Coordinates of C-alpha atoms in Angstrom, one line a residue:
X1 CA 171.1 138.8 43.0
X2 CA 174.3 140.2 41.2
X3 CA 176.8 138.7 43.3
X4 CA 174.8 135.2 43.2
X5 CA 177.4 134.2 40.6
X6 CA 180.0 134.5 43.1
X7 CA 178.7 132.0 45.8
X8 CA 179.5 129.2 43.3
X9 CA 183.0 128.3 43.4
X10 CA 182.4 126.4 40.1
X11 CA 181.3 130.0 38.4
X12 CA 184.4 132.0 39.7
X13 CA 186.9 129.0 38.9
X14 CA 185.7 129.0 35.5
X15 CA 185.9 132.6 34.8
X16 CA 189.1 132.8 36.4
X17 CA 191.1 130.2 34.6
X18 CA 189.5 130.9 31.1
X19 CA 191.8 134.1 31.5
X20 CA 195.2 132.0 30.1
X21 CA 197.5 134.2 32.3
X22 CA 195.9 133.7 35.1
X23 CA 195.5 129.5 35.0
X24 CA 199.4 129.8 33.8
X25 CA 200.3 132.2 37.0
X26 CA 199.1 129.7 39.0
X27 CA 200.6 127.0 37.7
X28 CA 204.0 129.5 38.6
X29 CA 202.9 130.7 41.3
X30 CA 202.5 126.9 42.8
X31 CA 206.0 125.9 41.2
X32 CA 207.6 128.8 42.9
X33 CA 206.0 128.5 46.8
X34 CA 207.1 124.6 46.3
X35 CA 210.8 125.8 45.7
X36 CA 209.9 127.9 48.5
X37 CA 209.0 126.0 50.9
X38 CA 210.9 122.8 50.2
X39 CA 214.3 126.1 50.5
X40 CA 213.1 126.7 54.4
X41 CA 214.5 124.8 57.6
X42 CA 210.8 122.7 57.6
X43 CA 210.9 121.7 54.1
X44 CA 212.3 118.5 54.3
X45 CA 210.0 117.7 57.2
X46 CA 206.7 119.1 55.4
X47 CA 208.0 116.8 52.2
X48 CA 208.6 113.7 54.4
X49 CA 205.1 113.8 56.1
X50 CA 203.3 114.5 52.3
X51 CA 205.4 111.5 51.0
X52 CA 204.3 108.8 54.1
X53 CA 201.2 109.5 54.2
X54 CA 200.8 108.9 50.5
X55 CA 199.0 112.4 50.0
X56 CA 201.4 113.4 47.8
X57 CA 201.1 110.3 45.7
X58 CA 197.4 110.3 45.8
X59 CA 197.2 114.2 44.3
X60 CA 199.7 113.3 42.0
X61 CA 197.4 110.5 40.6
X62 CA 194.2 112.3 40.9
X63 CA 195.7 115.5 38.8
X64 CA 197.8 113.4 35.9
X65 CA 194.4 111.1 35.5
X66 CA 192.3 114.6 35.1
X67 CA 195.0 116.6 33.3
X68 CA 194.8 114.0 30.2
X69 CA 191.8 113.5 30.3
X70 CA 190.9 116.8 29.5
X71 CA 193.8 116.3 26.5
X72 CA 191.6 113.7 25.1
X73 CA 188.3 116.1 25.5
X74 CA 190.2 118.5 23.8
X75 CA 191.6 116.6 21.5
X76 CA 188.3 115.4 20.5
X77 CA 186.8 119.0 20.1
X78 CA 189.6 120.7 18.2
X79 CA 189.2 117.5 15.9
X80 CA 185.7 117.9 15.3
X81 CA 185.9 121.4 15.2
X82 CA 188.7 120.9 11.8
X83 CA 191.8 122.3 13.8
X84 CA 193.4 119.1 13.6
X85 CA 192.7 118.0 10.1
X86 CA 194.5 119.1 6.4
X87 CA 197.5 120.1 5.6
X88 CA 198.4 122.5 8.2
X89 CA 197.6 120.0 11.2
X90 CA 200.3 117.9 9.0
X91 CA 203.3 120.8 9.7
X92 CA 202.1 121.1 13.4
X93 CA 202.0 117.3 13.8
X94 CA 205.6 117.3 12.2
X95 CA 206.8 120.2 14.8
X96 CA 205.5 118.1 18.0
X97 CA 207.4 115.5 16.9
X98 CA 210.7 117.5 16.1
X99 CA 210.1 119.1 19.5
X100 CA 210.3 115.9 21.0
X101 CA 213.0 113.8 19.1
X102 CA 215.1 116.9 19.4
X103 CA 215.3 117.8 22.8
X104 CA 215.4 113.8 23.9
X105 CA 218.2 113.3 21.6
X106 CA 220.2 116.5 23.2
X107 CA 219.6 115.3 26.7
X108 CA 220.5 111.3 26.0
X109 CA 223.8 112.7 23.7
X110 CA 224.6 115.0 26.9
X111 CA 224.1 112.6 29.9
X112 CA 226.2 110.0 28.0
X113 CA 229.4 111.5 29.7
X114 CA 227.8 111.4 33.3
X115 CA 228.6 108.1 35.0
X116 CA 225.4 108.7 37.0
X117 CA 222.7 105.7 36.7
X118 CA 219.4 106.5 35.0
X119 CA 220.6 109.7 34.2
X120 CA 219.6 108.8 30.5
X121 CA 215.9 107.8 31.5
X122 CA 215.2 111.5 32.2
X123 CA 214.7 111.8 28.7
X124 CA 211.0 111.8 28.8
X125 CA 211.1 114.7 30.8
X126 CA 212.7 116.9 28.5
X127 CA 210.4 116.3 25.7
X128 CA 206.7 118.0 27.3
X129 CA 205.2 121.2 26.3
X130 CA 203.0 122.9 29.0
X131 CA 200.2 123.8 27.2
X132 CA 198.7 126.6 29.8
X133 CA 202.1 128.1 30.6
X134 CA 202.9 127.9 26.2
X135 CA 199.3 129.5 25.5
X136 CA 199.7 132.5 28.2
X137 CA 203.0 133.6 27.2
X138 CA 201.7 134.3 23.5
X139 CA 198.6 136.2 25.4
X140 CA 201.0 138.1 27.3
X141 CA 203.7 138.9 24.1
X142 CA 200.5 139.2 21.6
X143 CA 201.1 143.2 21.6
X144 CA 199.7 143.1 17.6
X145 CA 196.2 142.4 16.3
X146 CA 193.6 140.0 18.4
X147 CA 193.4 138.0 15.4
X148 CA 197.3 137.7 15.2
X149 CA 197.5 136.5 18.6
X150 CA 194.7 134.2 18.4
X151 CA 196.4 132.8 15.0
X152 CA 199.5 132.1 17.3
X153 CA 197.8 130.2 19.8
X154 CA 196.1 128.2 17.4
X155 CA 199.3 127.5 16.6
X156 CA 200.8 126.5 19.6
X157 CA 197.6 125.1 21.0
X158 CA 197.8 122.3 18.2
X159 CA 201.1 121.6 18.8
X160 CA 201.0 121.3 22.4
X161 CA 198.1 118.8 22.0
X162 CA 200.1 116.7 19.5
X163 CA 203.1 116.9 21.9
X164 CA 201.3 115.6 24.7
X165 CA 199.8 113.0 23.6
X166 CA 203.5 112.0 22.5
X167 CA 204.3 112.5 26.0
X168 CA 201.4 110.0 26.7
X169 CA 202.8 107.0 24.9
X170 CA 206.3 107.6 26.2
X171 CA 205.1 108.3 30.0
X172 CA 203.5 104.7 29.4
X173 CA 205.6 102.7 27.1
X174 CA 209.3 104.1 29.5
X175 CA 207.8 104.4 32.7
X176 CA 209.9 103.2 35.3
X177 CA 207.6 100.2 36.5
X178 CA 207.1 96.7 35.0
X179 CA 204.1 96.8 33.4
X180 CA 202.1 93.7 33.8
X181 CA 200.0 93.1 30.5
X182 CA 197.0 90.9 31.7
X183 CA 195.2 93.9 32.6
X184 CA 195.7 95.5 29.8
X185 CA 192.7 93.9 28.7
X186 CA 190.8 94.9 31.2
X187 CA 191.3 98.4 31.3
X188 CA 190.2 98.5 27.2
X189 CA 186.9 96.5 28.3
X190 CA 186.1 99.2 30.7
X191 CA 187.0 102.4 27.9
X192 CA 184.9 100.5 25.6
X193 CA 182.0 99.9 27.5
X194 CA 181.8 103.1 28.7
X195 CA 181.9 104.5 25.3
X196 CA 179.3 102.1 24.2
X197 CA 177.1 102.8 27.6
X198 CA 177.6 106.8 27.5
X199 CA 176.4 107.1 23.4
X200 CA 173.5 104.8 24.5
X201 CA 172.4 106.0 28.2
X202 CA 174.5 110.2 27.4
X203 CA 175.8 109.5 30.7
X204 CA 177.6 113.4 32.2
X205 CA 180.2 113.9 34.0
X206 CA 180.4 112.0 37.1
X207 CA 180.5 108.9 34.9
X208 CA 183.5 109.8 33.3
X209 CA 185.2 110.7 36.6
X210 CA 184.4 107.2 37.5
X211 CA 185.3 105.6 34.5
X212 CA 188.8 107.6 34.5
X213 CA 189.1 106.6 38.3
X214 CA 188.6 103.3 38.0
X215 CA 191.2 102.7 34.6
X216 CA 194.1 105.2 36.8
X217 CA 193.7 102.3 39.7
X218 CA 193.4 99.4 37.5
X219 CA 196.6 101.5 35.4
X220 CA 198.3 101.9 38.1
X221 CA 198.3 97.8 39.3
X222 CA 199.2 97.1 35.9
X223 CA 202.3 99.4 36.3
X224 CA 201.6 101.4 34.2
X225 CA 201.3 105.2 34.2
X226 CA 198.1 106.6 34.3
X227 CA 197.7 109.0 31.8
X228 CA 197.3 106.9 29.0
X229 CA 194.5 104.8 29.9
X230 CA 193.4 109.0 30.7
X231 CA 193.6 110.2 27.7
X232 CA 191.8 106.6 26.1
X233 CA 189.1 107.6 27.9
X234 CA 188.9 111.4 27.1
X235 CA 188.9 110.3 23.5
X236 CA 185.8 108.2 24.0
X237 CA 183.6 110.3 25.3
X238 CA 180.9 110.4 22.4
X239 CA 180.3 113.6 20.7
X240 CA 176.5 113.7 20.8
X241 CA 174.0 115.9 22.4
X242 CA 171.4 114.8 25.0
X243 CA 168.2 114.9 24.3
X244 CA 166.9 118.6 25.3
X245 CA 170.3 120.3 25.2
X246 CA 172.5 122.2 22.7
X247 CA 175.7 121.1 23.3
X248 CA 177.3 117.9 22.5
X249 CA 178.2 115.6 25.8
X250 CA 181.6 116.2 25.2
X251 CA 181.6 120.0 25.5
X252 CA 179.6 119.5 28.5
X253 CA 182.0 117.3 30.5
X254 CA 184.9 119.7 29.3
X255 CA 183.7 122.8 30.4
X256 CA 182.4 121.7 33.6
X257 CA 185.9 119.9 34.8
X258 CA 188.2 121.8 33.4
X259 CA 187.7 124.7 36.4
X260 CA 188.5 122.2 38.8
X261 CA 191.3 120.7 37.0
X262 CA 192.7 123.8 35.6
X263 CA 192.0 125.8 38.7
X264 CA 192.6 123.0 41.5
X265 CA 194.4 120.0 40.6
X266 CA 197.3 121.1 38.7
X267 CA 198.6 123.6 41.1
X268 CA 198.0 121.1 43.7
X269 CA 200.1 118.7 41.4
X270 CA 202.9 121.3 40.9
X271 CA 203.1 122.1 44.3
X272 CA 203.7 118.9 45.6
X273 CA 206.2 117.4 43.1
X274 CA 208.5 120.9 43.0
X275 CA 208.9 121.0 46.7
X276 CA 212.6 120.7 45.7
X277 CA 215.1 122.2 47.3
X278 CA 217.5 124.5 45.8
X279 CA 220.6 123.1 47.4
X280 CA 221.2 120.0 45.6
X281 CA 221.3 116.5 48.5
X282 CA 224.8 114.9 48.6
X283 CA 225.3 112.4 45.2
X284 CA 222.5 114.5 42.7
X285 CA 224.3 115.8 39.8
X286 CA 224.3 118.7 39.0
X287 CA 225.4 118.9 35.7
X288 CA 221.9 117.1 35.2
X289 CA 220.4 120.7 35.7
X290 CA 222.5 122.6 33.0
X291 CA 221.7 119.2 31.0
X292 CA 217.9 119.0 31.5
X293 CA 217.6 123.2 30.6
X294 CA 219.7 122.9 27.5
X295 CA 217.9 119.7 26.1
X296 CA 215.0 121.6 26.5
X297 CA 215.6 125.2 25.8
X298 CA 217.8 124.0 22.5
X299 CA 215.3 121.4 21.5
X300 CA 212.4 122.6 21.6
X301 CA 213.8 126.2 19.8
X302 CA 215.6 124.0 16.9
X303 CA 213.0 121.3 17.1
X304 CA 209.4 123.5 16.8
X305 CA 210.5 127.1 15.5
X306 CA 213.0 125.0 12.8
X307 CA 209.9 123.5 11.2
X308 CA 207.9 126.6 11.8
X309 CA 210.6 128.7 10.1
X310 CA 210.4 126.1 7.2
X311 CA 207.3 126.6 7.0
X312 CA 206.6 130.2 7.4
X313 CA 205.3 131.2 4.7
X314 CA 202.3 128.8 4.3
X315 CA 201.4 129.1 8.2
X316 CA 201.3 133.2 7.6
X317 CA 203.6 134.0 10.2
X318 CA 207.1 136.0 10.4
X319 CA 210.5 134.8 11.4
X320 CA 210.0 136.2 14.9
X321 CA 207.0 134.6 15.3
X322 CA 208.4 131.1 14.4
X323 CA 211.1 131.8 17.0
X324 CA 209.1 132.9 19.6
X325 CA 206.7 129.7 19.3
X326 CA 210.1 128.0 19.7
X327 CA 210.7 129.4 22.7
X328 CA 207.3 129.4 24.0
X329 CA 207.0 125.7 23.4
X330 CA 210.4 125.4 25.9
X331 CA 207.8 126.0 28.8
X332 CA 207.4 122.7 30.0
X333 CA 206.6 122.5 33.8
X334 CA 203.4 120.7 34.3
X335 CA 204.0 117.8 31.6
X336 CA 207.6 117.7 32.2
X337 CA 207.1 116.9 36.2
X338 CA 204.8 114.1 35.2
X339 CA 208.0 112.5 33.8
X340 CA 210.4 112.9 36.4
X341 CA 207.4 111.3 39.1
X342 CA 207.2 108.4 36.3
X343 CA 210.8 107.9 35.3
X344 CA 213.2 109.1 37.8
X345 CA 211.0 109.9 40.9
X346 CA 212.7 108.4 43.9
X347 CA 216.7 108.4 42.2
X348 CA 219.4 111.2 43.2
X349 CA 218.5 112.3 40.0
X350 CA 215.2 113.6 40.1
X351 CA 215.9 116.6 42.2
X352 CA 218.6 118.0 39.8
X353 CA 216.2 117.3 36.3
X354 CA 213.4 118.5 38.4
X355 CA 215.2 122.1 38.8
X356 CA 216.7 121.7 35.2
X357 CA 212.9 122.2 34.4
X358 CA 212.1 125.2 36.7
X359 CA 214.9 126.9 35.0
X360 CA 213.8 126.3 31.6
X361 CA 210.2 127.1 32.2
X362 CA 211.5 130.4 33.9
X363 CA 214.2 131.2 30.9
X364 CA 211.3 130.0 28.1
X365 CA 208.8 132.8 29.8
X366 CA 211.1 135.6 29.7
X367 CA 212.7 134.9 26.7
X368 CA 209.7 134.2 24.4
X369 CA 207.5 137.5 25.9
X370 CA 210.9 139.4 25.3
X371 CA 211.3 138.1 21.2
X372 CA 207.4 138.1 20.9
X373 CA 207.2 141.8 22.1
X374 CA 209.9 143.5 20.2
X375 CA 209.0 141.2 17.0
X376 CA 205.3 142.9 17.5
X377 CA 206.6 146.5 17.9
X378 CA 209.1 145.7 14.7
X379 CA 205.8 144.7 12.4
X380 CA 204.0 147.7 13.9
X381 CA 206.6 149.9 13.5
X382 CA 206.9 148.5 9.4
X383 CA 203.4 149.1 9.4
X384 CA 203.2 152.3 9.9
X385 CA 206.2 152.9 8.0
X386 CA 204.2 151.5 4.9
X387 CA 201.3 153.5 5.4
X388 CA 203.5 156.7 5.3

């Protein structure tokens, strides 16, 4: 039957986030009925009752543990598949990590004349790139050539990936908790025999959702954040094909989650942790929001389009286009939240860097669609002028 396809919620999730605009508009759409709602008379109450009955923690867990370890699948494609190899993966490697360094270095030189405590551990926050939000606002500013716009996002793409799984080591390594080591251990033996087990036996998908459940809990009694131990596991997954099938196991597991995690979780993650309200509780700082926005927006702009501007010439793209990779990279909400819930979650300064974020995500969108477009219409319109 032609509408068969629809009756499986799998099939219509998968076709409906593989469009980038749409996974990042609800991603933005989630962030901005949180504000919403957490803004009304019934907010606080509604954010209470999610908080003590540990649902909000629980989603929280479930989306950061399936959010990296799709990073690690894709990591492990895009490597395999020569995007994150040579010279040019060198230069995007190099911009992740002046994104990062930048931006924490703004926001820890800024909070230094704030007498608030922990301000400075916010830091970790600042440095994220959201890599569905990033990746829809070059589809949505790519008014040029397909293959110009999919050069971008190649672009961005591999940065992003580098950049989180930065974020990864600092979400674990500055966490807010005390990690206790002697299960660190324990959570390798489990990645390890699962990536000896799963080469051996080609175990699917369910395997590594219990796998990845299993090191988050084990992760989280260690105190330390999940997404690490995540990722580890992502990255293990062994890139070979079952007997019978085409596609290497991989592949498999990624495309069949990502739906769900893309489609389901995060939104259910951003949802819950930006139920913030916009009127700031007695003792949150505000400055900490102008902070947070400029430590990204500036970091991220100097940080990423200053090494792509360097670098221009042999990545093949204009000025414009290095500035508007800057910007894009400034959209930060999904990764960034995951560091306020690990580092600040909890302090009178989690609600302030929380909308710092929002803001910066919001200004990032605009901003880079704006510079992408009219650096698009400029090359068209020198085009043209060319051919005349």
């Amino acid at each position: 039957m032609p509408h068969a396809q629809l009756d499986r919620p799998h099939n219509f999730l998968e076709r409906f986030v593989r469009v980038e605009a749409r996974a990042a508009g609800l991603i933005l759409g989630a962030a901005a009925l949180g504000v919403f709602i957490a803004s009304m008379p019934f907010g606080a109450d509604f954010t209470h009752r999610l908080e003590t009955s540990h649902l909000r923690s629980i989603i929280s867990d479930v989306a950061v543990t399936g959010f990296f370890l799709l990073v690690g699948l894709e990591l492990r494609r895009e490597a395999a598949h020569g995007a994150l190899s040579g010279a040019i993966a060198r230069v995007l490697a190099f911009a992740a990590v002046a994104g990062m360094a930048v931006p924490a270095a703004i926001y820890l030189l800024l909070t230094r004349s704030t007498s608030t405590p922990g301000a400075g551990s916010g830091w970790v926050a600042v440095v994220a790139t959201d890599i569905a939000v990033a990746t829809a606002i070059i589809a949505i500013s790519g008014g040029g050539a397909k293959s110009r716009t999919a050069h971008l996002r190649t672009l961005l793409l591999t940065i992003a990936i580098f950049d989180d799984i930065g974020a990864v080591f600092a979400l674990a390594l500055f966490g807010s908790d005390a990690p206790n080591l002697f299960l660190v251990p324990l959570i390798l033996g489990v990645i390890a025999a699962y990536a000896a087990l799963a080469k051996r036996l080609h175990l699917g998908g369910w395997a590594v959702a219990a796998v990845a459940a299993a090191v988050c809990i084990l992760s989280i009694q260690a105190g330390l954040h999940p997404s690490l131990a995540a990722f580890a596991v992502g990255c293990a997954v062994p890139r070979v094909k079952a007997p019978g099938t085409k596609e290497p196991i991989d592949e498999r597991i990624e495309r069949g989650w990502h739906p769900w995690i893309a489609g389901i979780l995060l939104p259910l993650f951003v949802f819950v942790n930006t139920l913030v309200p916009l009127t700031l509780r007695a003792g949150s700082p505000a400055i900490l929001i102008a902070f947070t926005a400029v430590a990204i927006l500036l970091g991220k702009v100097m940080g990423v389009g200053g090494v792509l501007l360097m670098a221009r010439k042999s990545l093949k793209i204009s000025v414009g286009e290095a500035i508007t990779l800057g910007i894009a990279a400034a959209a930060a909400l999904t990764v960034a939240i995951i560091g306020v819930e690990a580092t600040v979650a909890g302090t009178v300064n989690a609600q302030p860097v929380s909308i710092g974020i929002l803001l910066a995500t919001l200004i990032a969108v605009v901003a880079a669609i704006t510079v992408g477009r009219a650096t698009n219409r400029k090359q068209v319109s020198s085009s043209t002028s060319r051919e005349l």
